[in-house]
Short mmCIF file of C-alpha atoms and ligand atoms in Angstrom, two decimals:
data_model
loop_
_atom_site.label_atom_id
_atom_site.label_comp_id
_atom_site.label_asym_id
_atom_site.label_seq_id
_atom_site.Cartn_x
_atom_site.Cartn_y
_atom_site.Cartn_z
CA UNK A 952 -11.63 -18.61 -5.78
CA UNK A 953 -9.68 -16.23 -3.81
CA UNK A 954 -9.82 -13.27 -3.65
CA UNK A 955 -7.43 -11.54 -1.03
CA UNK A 956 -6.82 -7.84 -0.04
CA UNK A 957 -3.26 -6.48 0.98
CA UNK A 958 -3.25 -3.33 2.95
CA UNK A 959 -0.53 -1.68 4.89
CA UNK A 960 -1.02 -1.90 9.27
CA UNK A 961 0.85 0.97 10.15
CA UNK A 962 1.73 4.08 8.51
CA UNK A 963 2.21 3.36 5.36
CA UNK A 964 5.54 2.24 3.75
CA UNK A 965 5.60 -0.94 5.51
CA UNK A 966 6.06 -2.81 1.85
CA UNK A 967 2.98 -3.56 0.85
CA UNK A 968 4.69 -3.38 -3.48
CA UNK A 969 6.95 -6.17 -2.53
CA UNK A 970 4.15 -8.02 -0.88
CA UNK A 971 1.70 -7.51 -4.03
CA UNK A 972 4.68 -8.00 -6.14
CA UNK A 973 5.42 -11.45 -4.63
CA UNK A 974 2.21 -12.53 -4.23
CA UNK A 975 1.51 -11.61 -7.90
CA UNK A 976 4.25 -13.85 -8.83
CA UNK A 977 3.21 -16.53 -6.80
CA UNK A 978 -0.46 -17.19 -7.33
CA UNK A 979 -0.46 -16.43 -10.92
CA UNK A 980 -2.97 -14.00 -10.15
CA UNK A 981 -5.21 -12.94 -13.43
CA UNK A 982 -6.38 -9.51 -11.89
CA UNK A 983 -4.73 -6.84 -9.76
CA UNK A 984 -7.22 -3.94 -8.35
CA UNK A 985 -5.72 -0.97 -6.58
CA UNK A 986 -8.06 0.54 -3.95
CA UNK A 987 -6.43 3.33 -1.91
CA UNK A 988 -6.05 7.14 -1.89
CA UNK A 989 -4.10 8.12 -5.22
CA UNK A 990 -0.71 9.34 -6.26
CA UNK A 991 0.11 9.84 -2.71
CA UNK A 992 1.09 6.43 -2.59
CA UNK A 993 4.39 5.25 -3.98
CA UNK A 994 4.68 1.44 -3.76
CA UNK A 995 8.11 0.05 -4.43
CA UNK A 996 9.18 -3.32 -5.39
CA UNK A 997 12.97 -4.79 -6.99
CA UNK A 998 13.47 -7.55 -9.28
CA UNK A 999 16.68 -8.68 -10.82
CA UNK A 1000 18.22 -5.82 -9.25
CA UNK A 1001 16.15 -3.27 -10.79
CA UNK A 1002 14.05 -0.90 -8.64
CA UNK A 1003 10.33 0.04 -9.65
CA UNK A 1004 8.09 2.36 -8.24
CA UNK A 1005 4.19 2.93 -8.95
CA UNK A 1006 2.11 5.52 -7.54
CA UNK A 1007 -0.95 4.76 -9.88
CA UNK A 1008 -0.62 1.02 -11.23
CA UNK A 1009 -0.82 -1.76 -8.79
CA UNK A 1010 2.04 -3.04 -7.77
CA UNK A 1011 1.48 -6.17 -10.47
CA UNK A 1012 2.23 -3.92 -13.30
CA UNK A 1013 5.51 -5.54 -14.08
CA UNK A 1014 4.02 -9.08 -14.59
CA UNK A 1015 2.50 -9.03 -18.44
CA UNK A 1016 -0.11 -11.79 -17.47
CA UNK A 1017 -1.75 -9.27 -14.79
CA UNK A 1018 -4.60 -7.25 -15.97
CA UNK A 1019 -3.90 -4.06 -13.71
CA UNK A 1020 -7.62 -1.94 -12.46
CA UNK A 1021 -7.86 1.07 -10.90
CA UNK A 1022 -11.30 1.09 -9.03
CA UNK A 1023 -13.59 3.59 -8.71
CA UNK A 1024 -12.33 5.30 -5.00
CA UNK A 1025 -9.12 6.13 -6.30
CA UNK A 1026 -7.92 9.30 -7.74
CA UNK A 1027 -6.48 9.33 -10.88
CA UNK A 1028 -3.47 11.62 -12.08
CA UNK A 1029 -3.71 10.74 -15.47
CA UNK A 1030 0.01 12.15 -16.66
CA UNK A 1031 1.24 10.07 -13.86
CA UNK A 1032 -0.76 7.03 -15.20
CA UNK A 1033 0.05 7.81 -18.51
CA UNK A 1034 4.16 7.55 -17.83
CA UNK A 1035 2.88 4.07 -16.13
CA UNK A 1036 1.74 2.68 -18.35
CA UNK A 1037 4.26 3.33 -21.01
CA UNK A 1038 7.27 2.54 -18.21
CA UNK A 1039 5.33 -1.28 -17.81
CA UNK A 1040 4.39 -1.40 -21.46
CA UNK A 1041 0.82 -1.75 -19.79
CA UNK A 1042 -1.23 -0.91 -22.93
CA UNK A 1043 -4.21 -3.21 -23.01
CA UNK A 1044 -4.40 -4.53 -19.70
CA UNK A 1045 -4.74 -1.62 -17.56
CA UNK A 1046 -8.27 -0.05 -16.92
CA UNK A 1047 -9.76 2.56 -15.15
CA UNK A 1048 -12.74 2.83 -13.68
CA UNK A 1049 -15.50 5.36 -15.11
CA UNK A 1050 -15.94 7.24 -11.78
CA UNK A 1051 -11.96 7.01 -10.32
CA UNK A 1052 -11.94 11.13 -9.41
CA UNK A 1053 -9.28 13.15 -11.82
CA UNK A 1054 -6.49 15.53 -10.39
CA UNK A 1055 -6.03 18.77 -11.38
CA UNK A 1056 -3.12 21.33 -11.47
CA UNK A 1057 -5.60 23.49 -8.87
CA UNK A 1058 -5.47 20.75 -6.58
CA UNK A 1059 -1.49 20.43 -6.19
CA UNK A 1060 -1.42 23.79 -6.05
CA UNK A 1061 -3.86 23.73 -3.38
CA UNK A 1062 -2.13 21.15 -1.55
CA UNK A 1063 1.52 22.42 -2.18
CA UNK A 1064 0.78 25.67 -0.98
CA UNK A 1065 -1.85 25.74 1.20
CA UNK A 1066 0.38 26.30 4.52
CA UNK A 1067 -2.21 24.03 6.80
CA UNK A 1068 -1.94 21.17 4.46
CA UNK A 1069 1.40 21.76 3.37
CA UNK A 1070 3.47 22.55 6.92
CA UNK A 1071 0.99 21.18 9.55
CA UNK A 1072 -0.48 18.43 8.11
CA UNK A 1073 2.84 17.88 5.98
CA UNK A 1074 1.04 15.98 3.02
CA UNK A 1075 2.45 14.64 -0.15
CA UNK A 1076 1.74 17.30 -1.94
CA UNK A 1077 -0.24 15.42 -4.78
CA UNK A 1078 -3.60 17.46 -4.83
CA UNK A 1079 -5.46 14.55 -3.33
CA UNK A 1080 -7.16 15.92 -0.03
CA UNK A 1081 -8.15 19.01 -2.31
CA UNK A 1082 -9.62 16.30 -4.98
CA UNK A 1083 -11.35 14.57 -2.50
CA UNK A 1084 -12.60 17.70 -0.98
CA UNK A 1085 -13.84 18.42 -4.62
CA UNK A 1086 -15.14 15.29 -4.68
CA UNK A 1087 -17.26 15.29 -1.67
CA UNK A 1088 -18.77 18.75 -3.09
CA UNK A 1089 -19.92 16.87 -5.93
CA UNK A 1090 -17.68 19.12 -8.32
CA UNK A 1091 -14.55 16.96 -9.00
CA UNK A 1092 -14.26 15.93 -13.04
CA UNK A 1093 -14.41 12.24 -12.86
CA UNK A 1094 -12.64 9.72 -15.27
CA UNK A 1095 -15.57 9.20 -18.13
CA UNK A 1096 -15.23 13.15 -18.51
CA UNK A 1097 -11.46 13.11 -19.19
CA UNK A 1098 -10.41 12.77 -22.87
CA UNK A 1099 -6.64 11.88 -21.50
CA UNK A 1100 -7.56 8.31 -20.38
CA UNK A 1101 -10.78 7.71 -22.20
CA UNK A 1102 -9.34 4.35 -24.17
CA UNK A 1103 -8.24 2.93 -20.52
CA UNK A 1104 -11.94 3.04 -18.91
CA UNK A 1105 -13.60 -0.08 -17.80
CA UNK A 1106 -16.42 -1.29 -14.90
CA UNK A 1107 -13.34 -2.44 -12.45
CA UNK A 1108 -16.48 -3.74 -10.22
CA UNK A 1109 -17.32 -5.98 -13.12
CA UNK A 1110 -14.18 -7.04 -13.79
CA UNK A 1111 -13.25 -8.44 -10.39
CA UNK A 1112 -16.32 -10.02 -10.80
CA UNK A 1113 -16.48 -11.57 -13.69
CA UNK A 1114 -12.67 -12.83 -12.81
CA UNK A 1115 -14.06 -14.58 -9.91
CA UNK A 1116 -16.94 -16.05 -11.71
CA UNK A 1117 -14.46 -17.82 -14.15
CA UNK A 1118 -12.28 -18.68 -10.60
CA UNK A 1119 -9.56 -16.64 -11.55
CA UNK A 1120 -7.01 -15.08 -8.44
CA UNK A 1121 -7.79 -11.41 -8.20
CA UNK A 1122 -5.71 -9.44 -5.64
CA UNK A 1123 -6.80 -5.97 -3.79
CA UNK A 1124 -4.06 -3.62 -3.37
CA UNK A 1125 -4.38 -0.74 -0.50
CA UNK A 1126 -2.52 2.15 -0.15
CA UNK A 1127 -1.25 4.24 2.66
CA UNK A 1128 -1.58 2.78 6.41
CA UNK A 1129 -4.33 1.87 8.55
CA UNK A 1130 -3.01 4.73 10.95
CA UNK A 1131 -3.73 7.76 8.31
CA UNK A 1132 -7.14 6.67 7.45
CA UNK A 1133 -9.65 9.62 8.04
CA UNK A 1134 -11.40 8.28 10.59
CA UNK A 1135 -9.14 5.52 12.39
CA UNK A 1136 -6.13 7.13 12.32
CA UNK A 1137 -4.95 10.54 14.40
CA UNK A 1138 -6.82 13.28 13.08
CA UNK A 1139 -6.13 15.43 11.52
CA UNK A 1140 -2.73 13.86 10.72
CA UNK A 1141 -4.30 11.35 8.37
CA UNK A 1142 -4.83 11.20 4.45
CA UNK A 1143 -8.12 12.52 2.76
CA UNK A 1144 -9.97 9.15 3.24
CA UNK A 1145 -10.38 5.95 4.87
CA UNK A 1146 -8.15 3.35 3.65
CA UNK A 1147 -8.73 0.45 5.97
CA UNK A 1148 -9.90 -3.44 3.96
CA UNK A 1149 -13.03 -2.43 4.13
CA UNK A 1150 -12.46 0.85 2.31
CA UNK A 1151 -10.44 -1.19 -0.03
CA UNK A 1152 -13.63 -3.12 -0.90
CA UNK A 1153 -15.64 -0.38 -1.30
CA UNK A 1154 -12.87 1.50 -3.62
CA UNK A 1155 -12.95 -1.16 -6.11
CA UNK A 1156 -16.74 -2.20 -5.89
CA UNK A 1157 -16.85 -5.25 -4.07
CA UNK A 1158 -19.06 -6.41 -1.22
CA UNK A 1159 -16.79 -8.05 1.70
CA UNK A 1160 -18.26 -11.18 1.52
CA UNK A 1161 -16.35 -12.26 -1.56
CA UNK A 1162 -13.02 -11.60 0.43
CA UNK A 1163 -11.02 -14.46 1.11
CA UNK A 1164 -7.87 -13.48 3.16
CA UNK A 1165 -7.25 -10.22 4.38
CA UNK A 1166 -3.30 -9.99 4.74
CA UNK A 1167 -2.27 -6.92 6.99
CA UNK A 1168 1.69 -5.54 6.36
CA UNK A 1169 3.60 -4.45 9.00
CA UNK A 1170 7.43 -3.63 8.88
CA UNK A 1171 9.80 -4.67 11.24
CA UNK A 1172 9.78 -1.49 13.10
CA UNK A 1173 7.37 1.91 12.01
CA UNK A 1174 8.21 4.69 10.13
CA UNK A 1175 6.37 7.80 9.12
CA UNK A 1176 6.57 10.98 7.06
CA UNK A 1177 4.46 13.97 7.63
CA UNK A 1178 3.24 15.85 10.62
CA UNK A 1179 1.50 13.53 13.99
CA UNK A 1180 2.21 11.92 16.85
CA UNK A 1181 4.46 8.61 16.87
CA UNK A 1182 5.15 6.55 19.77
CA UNK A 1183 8.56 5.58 21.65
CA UNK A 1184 9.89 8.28 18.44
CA UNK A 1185 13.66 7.84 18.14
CA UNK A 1186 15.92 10.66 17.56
CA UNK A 1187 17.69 11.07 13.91
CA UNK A 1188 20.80 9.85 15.16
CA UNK A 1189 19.58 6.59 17.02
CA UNK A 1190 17.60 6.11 13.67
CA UNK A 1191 20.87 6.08 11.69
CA UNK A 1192 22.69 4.07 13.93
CA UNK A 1193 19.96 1.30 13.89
CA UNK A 1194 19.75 0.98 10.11
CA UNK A 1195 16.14 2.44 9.83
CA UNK A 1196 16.57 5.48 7.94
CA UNK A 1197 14.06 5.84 4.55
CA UNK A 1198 13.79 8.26 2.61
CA UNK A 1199 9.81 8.68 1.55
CA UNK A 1200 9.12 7.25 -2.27
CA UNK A 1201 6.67 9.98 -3.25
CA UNK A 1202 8.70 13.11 -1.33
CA UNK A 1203 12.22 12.34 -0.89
CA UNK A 1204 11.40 13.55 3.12
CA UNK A 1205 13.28 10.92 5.24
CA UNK A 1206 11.14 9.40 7.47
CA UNK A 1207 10.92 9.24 11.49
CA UNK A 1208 10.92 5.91 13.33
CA UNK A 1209 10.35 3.80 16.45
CA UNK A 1210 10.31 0.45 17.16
CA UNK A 1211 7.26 -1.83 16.18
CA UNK A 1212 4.37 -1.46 18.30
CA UNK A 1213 2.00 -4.53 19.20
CA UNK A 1214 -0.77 -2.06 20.58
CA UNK A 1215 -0.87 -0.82 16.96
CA UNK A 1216 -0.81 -3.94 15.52
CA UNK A 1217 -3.21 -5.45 17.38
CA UNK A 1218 -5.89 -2.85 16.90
CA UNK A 1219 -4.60 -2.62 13.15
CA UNK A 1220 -5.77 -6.47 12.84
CA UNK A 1221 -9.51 -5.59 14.16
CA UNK A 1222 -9.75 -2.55 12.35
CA UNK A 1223 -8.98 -4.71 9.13
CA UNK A 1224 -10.24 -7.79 10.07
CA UNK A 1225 -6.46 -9.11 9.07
CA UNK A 1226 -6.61 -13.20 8.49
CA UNK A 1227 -3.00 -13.27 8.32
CA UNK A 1228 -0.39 -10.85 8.50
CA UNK A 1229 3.00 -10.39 6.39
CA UNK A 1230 6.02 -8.89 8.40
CA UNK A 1231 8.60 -7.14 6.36
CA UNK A 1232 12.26 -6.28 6.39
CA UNK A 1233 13.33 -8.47 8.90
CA UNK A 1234 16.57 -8.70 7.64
CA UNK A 1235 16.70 -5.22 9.03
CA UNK A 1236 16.62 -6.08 12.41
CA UNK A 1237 17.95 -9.10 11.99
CA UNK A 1238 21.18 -8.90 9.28
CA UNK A 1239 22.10 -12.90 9.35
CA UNK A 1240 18.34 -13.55 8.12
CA UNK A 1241 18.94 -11.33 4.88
CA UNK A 1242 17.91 -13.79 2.19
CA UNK A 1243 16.89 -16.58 4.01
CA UNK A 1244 13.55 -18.10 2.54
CA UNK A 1245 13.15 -21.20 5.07
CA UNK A 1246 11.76 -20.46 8.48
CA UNK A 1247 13.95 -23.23 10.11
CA UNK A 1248 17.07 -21.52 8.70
CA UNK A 1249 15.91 -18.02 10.80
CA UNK A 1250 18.32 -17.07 13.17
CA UNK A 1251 17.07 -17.88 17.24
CA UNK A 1252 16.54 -13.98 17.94
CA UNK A 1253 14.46 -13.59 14.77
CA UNK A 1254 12.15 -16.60 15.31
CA UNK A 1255 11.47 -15.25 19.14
CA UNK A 1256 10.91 -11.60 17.37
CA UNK A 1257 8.14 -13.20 14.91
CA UNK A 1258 6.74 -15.83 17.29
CA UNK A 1259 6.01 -12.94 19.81
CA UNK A 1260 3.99 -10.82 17.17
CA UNK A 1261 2.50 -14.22 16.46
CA UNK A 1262 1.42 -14.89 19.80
CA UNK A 1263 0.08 -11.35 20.80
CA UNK A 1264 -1.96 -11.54 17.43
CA UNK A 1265 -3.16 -14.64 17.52
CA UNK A 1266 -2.16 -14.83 14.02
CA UNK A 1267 0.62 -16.05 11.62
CA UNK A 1268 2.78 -14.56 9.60
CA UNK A 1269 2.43 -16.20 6.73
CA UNK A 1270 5.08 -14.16 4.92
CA UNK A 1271 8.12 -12.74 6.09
CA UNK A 1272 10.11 -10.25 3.99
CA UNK A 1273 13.95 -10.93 4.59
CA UNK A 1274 15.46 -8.90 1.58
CA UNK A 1275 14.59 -6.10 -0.90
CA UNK A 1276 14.12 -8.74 -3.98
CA UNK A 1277 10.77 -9.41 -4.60
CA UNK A 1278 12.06 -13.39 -4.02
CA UNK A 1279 13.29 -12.99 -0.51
CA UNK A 1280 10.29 -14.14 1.28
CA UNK A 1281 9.31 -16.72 3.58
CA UNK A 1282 6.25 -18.21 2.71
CA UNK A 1283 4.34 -19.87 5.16
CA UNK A 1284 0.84 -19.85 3.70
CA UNK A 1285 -0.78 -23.73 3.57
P1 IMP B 1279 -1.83 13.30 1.92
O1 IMP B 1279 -2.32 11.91 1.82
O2 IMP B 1279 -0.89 13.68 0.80
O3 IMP B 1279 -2.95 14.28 2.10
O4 IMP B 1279 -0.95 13.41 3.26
C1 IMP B 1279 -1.52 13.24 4.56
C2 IMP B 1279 -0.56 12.47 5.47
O5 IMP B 1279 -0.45 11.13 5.02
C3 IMP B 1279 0.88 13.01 5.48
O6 IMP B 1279 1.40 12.77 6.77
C4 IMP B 1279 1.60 12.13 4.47
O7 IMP B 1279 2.98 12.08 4.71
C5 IMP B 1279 0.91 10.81 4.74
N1 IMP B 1279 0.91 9.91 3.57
C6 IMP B 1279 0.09 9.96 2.51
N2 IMP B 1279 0.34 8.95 1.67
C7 IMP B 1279 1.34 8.23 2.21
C8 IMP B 1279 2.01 7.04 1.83
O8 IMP B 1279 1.74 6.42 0.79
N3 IMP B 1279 2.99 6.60 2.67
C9 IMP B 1279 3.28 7.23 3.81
N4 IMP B 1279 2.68 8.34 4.22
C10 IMP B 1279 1.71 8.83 3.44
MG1 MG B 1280 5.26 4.35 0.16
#
């Protein structure tokens, strides 16, 4: 039964929530496992109008048939889980791993003052490089040990398991972008861990051979926040001027851009081992495509921008995000 992974191919933010969100929708899928960093993360998604954010639940939390796991890899802020859960009415089918590491005040302070984190490195500010510092020193308070959460904690490796066993969909939900893992990305601009698939595997305790499709998100064109170097960078103005200017969902910092990058992408698909890729906001680039959810009703210049990605990857792209409604998708999966 499948069991597919979603994880962003750039640099974060490339709309991985409205990907998870969709796909949640879609496939009726019985489990949804976040792997991934922590709080850092804010994954966004709209339906009916309404804009959510989560930067602790997967991005399934609004379905009520989801079961929604944090796995073991991920750090916990439990007063941001808490408001989560409460927001989703997710009482009852959300659990958290035993060993997910917890955040303290110490480590936002840490990471909000800190002036190599803070100003070079320009984190998040979410205390999760000093947790998984903490962490790797074998001294960071880990979920069992904290009282807050205690009626939420499950075996999320089990889980998955025993979902597929019973051939139920399960879906892995990344965080970040391939470029600020640890070790793939540009050091030391990068996050406190790796967070490429097979990270994602490892974060929620499974091994990669019960992976069925590995989907890979890029955006129509790249943005990042934080410190590091970005290729073909535009200026603030030509940023503006294009359409592209985002403000980040965790900071409120607006983000720098450039057009998308097929060297990235391409090295983004081996890093993940991507089956299939989803390409988002198209209907940025392209305006007449907003809404459209039929390939054949694409505009010319928008088919020629996807079928060159498609050809340089050697891949399809079996979705195609042409609106900010979790709906406005082009599916192309058989
Ligand atoms: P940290 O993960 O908060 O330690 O920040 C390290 C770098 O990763 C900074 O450049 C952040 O802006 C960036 N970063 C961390 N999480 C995200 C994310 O979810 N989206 C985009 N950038 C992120
Ligand atoms: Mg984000």
């Amino acid at each position: 039964m499948p069991c597919n992974i979603v994880v962003g191919g750039f640099f974060g933010d490339e709309g991985k929530g409205k990907i998870v969100a969709y796909l949640v929708k879609k496939d009726n899928v019985r489990l949804a496992a976040r792997g991934g960093v922590g709080p850092n993360a804010g994954h966004t998604f709209n339906l009916n109008g309404q804009t959510f954010k989560v930067r602790m639940l997967p991005s399934a939390a609004f379905n009520v048939t989801t079961n929604l796991a944090i796995g073991a890899g991920v750090l916990v802020d439990p007063m941001i889980l808490l408001k989560e859960i409460s927001t989703f009415h997710a009482h009852g089918r959300t659990f958290v791993d035993p060993h997910c590491g917890i955040i303290k005040e110490e480590h936002i302070r840490q990471d909000s003052n800190e002036s190599f984190l803070k100003e070079r490195i320009g984190t998040t500010g979410t205390g999760t490089g000093p947790a998984n510092s903490d962490r790797a020193l074998r001294k960071l308070t880990l979920a069992m040990d904290c009282s807050e959460i205690k009626n939420y904690l499950n075996d999320v490796s089990c889980m998955i398991h025993s979902d597929l066993d019973k051939k139920n969909n399960v879906l892995l939900e990344g965080t970040q972008g391939t470029y600020l893992s640890l070790y793939h990305g540009g050091y030391p601009f990068v996050t406190s861990k790796d967070v490429t698939a097979s990270s994602v595997c490892a974060d929620v305790g499974i091994g990669p051979k019960y992976i069925d499709d590995v989907i890979v998100v890029f955006k129509s064109y790249i943005t990042r926040v934080g410190g590091g170097p970005l290729e073909n960078e535009l200026g603030k103005e030509e940023t503006q001027k294009r359409g592209w200017q985002e403000y980040g969902s965790v900071t409120g910092r607006e983000r720098r851009s450039s057009p998308f990058n097929i060297g990235l992408a391409k090295k983004s698909i081996r890093l993940n081992g991507g089956t299939s890729f989803a390409l988002t906001k198209l209907d940025v680039l392209f305006p007449e495509c907003a809404g459209v959810t039929d390939y054949s009703k694409l505009s010319s210049p928008s088919k020629k921008f996807v079928e060159e990605i498609e050809a340089e990857l050697g891949l399809k792209a079996e979705l195609i995000g042409t609106g900010a409604e979790v709906d406005a998708v082009i599916d192309q999966r058989h």
